[in-house]
Tab-separated table of N, CA and C and ligand atoms in Angstrom:
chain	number	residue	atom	x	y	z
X	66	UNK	N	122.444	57.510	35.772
X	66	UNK	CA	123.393	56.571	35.153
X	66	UNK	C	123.750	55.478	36.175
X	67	UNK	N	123.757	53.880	35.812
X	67	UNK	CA	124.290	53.173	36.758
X	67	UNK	C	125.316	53.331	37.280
X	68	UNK	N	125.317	52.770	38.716
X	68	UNK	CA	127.095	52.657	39.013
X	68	UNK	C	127.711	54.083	38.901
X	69	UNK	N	127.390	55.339	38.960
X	69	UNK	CA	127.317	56.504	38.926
X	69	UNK	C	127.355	56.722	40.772
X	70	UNK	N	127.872	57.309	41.425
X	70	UNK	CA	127.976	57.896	43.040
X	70	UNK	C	126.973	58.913	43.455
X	71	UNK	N	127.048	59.719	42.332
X	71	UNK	CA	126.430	61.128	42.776
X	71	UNK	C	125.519	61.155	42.036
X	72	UNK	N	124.280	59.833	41.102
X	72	UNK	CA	123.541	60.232	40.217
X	72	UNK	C	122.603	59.034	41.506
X	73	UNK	N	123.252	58.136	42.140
X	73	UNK	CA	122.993	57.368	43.376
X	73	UNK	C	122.333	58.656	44.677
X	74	UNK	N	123.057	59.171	44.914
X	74	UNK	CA	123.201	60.581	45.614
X	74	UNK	C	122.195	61.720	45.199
X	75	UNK	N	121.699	61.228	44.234
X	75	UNK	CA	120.332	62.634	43.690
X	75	UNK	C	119.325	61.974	43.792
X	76	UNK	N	119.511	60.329	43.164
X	76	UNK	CA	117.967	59.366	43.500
X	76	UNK	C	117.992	59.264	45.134
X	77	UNK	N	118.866	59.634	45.528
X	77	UNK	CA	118.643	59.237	47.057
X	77	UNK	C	118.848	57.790	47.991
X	78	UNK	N	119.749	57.116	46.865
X	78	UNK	CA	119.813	55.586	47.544
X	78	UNK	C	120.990	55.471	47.764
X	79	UNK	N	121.801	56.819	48.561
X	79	UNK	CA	122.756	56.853	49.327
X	79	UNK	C	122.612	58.280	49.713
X	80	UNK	N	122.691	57.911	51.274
X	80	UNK	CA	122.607	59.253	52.099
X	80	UNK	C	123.645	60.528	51.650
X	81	UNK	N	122.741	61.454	51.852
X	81	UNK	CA	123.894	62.729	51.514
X	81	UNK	C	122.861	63.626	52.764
X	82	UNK	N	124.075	64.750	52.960
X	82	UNK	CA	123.136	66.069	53.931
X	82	UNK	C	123.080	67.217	52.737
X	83	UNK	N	121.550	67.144	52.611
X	83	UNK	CA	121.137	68.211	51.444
X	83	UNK	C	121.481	69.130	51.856
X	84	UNK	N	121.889	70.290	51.026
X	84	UNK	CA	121.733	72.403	51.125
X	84	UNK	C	120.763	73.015	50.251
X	85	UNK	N	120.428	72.081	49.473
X	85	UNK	CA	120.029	72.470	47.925
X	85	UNK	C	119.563	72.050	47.088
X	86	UNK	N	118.233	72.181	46.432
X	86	UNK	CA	117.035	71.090	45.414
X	86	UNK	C	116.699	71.722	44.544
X	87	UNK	N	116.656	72.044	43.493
X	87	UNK	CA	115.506	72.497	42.377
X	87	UNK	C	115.370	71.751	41.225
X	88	UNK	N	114.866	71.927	40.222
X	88	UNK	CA	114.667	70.931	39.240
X	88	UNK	C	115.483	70.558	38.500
X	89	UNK	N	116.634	71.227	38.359
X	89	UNK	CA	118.112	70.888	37.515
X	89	UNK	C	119.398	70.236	38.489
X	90	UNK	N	119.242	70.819	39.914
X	90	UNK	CA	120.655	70.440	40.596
X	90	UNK	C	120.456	70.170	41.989
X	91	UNK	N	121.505	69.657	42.753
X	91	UNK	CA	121.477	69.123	43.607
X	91	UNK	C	122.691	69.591	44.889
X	92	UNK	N	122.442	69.878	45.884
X	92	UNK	CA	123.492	69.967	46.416
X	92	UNK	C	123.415	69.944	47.846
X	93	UNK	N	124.945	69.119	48.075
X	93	UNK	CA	124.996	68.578	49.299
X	93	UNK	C	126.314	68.407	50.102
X	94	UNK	N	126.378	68.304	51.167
X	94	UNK	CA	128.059	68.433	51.633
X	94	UNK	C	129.017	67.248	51.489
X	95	UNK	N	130.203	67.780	51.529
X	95	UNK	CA	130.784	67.161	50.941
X	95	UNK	C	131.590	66.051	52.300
X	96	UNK	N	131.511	65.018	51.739
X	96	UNK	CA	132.162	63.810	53.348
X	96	UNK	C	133.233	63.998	53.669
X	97	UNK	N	134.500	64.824	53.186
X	97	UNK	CA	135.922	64.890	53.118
X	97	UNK	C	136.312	66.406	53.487
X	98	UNK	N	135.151	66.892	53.972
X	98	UNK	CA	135.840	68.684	53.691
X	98	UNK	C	136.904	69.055	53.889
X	99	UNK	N	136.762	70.535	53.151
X	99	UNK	CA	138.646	70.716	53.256
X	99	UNK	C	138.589	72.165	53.383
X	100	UNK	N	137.680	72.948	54.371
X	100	UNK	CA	137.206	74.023	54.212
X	100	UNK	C	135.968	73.653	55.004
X	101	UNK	N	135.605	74.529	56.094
X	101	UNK	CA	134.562	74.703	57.358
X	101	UNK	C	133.281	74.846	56.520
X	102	UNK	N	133.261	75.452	55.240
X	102	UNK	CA	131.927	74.581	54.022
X	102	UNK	C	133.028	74.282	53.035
X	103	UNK	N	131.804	73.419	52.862
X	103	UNK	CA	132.227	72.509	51.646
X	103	UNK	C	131.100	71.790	51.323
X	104	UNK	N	130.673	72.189	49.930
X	104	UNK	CA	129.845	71.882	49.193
X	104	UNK	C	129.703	71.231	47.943
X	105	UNK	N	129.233	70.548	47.500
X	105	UNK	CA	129.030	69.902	46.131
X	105	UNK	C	127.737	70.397	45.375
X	106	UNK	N	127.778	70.878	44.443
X	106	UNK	CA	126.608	71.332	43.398
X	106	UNK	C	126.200	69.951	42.219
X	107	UNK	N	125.901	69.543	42.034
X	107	UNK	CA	125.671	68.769	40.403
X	107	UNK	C	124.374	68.541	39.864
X	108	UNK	N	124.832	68.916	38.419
X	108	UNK	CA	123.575	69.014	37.700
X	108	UNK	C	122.604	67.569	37.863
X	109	UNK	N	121.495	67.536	38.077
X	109	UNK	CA	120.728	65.783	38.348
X	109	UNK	C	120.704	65.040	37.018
X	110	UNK	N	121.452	65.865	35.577
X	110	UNK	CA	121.255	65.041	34.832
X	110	UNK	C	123.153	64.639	34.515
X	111	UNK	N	123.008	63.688	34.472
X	111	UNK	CA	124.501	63.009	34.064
X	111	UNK	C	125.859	63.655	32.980
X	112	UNK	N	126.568	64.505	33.567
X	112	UNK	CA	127.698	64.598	32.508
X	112	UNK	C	128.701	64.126	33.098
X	113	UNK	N	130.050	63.772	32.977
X	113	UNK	CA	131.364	63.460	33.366
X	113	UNK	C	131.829	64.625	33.822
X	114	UNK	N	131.967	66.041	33.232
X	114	UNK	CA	132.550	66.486	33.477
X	114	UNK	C	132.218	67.942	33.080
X	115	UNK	N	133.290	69.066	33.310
X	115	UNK	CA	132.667	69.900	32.531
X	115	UNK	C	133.170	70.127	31.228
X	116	UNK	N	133.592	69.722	30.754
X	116	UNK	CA	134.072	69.061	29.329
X	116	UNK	C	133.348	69.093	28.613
X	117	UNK	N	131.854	68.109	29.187
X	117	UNK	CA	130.609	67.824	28.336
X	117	UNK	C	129.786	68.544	29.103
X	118	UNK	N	129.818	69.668	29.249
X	118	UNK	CA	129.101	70.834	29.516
X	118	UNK	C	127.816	70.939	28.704
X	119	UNK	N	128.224	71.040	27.602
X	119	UNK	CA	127.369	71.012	26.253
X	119	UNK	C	126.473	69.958	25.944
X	120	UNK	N	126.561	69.157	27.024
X	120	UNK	CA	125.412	68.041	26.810
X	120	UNK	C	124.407	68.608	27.786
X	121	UNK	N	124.601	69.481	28.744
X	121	UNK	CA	123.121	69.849	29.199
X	121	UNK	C	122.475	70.802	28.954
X	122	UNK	N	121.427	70.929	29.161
X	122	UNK	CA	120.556	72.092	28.480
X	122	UNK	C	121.104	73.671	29.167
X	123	UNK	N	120.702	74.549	28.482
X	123	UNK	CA	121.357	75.551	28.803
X	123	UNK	C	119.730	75.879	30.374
X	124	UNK	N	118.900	75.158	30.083
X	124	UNK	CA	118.426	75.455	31.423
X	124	UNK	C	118.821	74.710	33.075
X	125	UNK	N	119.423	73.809	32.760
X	125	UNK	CA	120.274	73.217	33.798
X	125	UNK	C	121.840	73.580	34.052
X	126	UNK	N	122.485	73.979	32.740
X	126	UNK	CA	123.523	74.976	33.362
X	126	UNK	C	123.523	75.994	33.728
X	127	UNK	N	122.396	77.071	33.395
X	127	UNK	CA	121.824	78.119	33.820
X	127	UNK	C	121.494	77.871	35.973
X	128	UNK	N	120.622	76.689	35.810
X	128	UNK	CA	120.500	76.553	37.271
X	128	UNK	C	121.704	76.348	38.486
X	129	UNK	N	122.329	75.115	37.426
X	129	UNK	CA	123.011	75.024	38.450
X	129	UNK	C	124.493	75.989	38.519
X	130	UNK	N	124.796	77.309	37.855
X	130	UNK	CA	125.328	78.452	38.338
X	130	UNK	C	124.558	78.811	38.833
X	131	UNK	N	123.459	79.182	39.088
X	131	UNK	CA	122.901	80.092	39.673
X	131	UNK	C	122.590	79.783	40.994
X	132	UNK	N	122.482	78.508	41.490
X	132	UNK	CA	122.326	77.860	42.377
X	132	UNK	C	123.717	78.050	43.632
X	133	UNK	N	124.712	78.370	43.058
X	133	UNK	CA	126.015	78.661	43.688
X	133	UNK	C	126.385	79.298	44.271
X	134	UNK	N	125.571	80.775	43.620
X	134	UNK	CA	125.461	82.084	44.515
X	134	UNK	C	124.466	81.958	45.597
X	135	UNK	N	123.023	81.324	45.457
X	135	UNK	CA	121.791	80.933	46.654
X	135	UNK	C	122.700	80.612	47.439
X	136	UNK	N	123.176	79.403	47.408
X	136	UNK	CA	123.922	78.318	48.640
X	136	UNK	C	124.702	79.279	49.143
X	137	UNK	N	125.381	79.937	48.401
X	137	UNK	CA	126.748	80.941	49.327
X	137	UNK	C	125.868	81.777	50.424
X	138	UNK	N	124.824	82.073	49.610
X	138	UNK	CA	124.310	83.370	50.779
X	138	UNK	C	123.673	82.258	52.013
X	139	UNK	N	122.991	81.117	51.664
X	139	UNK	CA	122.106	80.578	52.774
X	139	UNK	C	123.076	80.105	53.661
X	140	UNK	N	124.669	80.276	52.905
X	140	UNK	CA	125.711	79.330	53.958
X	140	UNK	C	126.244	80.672	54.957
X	141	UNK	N	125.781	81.689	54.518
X	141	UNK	CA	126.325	83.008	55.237
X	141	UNK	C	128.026	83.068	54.484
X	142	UNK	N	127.994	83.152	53.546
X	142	UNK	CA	129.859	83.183	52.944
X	142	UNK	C	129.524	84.759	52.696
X	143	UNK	N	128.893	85.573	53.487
X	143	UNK	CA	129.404	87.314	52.265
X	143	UNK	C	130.958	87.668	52.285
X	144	UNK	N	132.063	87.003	53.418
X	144	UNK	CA	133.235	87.054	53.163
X	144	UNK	C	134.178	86.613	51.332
X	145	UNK	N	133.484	85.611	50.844
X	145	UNK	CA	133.961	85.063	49.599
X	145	UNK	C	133.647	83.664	50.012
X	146	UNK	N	134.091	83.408	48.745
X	146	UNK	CA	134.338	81.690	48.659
X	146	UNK	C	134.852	81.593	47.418
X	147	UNK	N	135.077	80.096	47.013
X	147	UNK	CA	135.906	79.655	45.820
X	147	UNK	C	135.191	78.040	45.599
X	148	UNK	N	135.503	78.688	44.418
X	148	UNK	CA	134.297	77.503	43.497
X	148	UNK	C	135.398	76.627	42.545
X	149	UNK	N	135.556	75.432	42.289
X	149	UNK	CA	136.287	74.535	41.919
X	149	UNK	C	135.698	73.543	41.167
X	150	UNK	N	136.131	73.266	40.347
X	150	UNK	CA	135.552	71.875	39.042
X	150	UNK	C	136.670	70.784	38.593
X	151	UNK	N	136.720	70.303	39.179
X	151	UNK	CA	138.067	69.271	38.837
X	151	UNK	C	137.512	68.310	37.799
X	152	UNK	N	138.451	68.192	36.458
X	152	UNK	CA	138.475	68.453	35.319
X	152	UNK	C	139.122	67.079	34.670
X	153	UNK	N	139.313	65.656	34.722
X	153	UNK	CA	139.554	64.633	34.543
X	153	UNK	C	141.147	64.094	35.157
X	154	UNK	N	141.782	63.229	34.600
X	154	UNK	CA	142.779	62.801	36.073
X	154	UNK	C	144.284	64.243	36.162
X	155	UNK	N	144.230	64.575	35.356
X	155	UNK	CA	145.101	65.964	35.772
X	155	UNK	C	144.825	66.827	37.163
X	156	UNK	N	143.399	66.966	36.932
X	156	UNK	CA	142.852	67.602	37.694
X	156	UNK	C	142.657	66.755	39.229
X	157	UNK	N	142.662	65.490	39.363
X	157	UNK	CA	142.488	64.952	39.867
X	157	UNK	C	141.252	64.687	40.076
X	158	UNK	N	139.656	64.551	39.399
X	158	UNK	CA	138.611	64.504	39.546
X	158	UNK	C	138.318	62.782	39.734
X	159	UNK	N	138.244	63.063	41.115
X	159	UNK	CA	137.708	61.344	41.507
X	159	UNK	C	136.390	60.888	41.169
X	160	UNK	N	135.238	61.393	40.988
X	160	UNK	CA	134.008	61.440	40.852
X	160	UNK	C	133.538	61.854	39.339
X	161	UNK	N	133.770	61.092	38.371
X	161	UNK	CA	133.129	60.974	37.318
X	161	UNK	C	131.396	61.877	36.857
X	162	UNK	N	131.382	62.557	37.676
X	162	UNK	CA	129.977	63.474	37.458
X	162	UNK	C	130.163	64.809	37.662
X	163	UNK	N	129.780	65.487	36.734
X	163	UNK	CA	129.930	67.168	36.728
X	163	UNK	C	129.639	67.847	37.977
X	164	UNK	N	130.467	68.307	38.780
X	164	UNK	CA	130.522	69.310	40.038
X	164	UNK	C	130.825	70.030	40.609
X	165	UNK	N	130.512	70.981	41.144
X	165	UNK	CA	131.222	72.302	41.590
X	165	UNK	C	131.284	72.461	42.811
X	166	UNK	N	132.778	71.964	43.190
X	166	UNK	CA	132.948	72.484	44.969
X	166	UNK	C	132.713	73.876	45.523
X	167	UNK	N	132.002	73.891	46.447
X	167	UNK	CA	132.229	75.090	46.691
X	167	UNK	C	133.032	75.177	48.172
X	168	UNK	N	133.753	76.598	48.395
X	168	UNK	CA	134.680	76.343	49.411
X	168	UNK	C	134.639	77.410	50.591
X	169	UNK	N	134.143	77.496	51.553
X	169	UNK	CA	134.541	78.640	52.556
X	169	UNK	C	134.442	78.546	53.453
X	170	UNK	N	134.163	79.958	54.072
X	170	UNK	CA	134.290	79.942	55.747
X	170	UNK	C	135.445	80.084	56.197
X	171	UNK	N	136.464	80.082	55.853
X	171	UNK	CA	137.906	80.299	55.762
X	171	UNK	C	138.612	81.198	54.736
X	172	UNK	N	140.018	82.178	55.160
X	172	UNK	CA	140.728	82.566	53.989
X	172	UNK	C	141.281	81.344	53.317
X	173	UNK	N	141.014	81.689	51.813
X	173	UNK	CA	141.715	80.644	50.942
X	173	UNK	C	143.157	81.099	50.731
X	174	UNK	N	143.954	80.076	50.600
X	174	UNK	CA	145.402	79.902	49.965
X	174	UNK	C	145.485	80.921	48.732
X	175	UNK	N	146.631	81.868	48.830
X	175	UNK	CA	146.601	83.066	47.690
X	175	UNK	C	146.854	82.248	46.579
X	176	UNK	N	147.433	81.125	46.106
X	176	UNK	CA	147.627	79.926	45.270
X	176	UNK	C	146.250	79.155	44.847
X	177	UNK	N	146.205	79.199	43.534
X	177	UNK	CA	145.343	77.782	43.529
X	177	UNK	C	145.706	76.989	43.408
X	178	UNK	N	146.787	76.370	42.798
X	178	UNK	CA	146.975	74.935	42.383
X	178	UNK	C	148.744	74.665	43.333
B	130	LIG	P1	136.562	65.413	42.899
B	130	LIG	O1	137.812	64.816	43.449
B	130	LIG	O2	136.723	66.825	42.417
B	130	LIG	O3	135.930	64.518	41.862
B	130	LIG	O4	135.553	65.555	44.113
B	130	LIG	C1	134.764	64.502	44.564
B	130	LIG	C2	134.345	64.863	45.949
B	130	LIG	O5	133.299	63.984	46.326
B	130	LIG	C3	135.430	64.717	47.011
B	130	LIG	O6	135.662	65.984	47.626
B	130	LIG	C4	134.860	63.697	47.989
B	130	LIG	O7	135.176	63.980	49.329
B	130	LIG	C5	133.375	63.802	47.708
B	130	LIG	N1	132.591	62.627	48.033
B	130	LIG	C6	132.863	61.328	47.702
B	130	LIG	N2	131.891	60.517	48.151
B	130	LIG	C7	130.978	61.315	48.765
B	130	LIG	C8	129.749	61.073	49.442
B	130	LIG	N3	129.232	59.818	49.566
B	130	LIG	N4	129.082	62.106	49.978
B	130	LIG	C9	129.591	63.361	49.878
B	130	LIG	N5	130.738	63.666	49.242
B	130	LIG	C10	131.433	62.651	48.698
């Protein structure tokens, strides 16, 4: 999608540090971390959010969960981690493209929100 950040970020005509490639998703760290990892997952085909979940094929949402658990293990997280989807401006989702933070290396806050 034009004018899109992270669909810029999968064609590759803005640097990112990859973790993660297969034919549905993409993933790469995140520039702001907030957490010793910090990761971004997103599907390579365009949704807003996960809202419109239902616009991708169930073989690209299939991947890119599944892709969440790979990254955790290649990041060494067997302690845990926490996975996050920020969900339009409530949520505070700055980035208009479907994504899943992932978070560790650290104890998380017994709080989520
Ligand atoms: P959200 O606020 O949930 O939409 O998350 C968007 C995330 O994208 C934030 O954590 C930002 O730090 C991250 N981000 C923004 N621009 C980039 C970039 N060029 N490379 C990597 N991460 C980015």
């Amino acid at each position: 999608m034009d004018n899109c950040l992270f669909c810029k970020i999968i064609a590759g005509d803005i640097p990112s540090t990859k973790v993660y490639e297969d034919a549905y998703c993409y993933a790469f760290r995140d520039i702001n971390p907030q957490a010793p990892t910090h990761i971004l997952v997103v599907p390579k085909d365009h949704v807003a959010s996960i809202a419109e979940a239902d616009k991708l094929s169930p073989e690209a949402l299939c991947a890119v969960i599944t892709a969440i658990g790979k990254i955790a293990a290649q990041e060494g997280l067997e302690k845990g981690f926490r996975v996050v989807s920020n969900c339009g401006p409530d949520a505070c989702q700055s980035v208009p493209h479907l994504h899943f933070h992932i978070l560790g290396g650290r104890q998380m806050a017994d709080q989520m929100a």
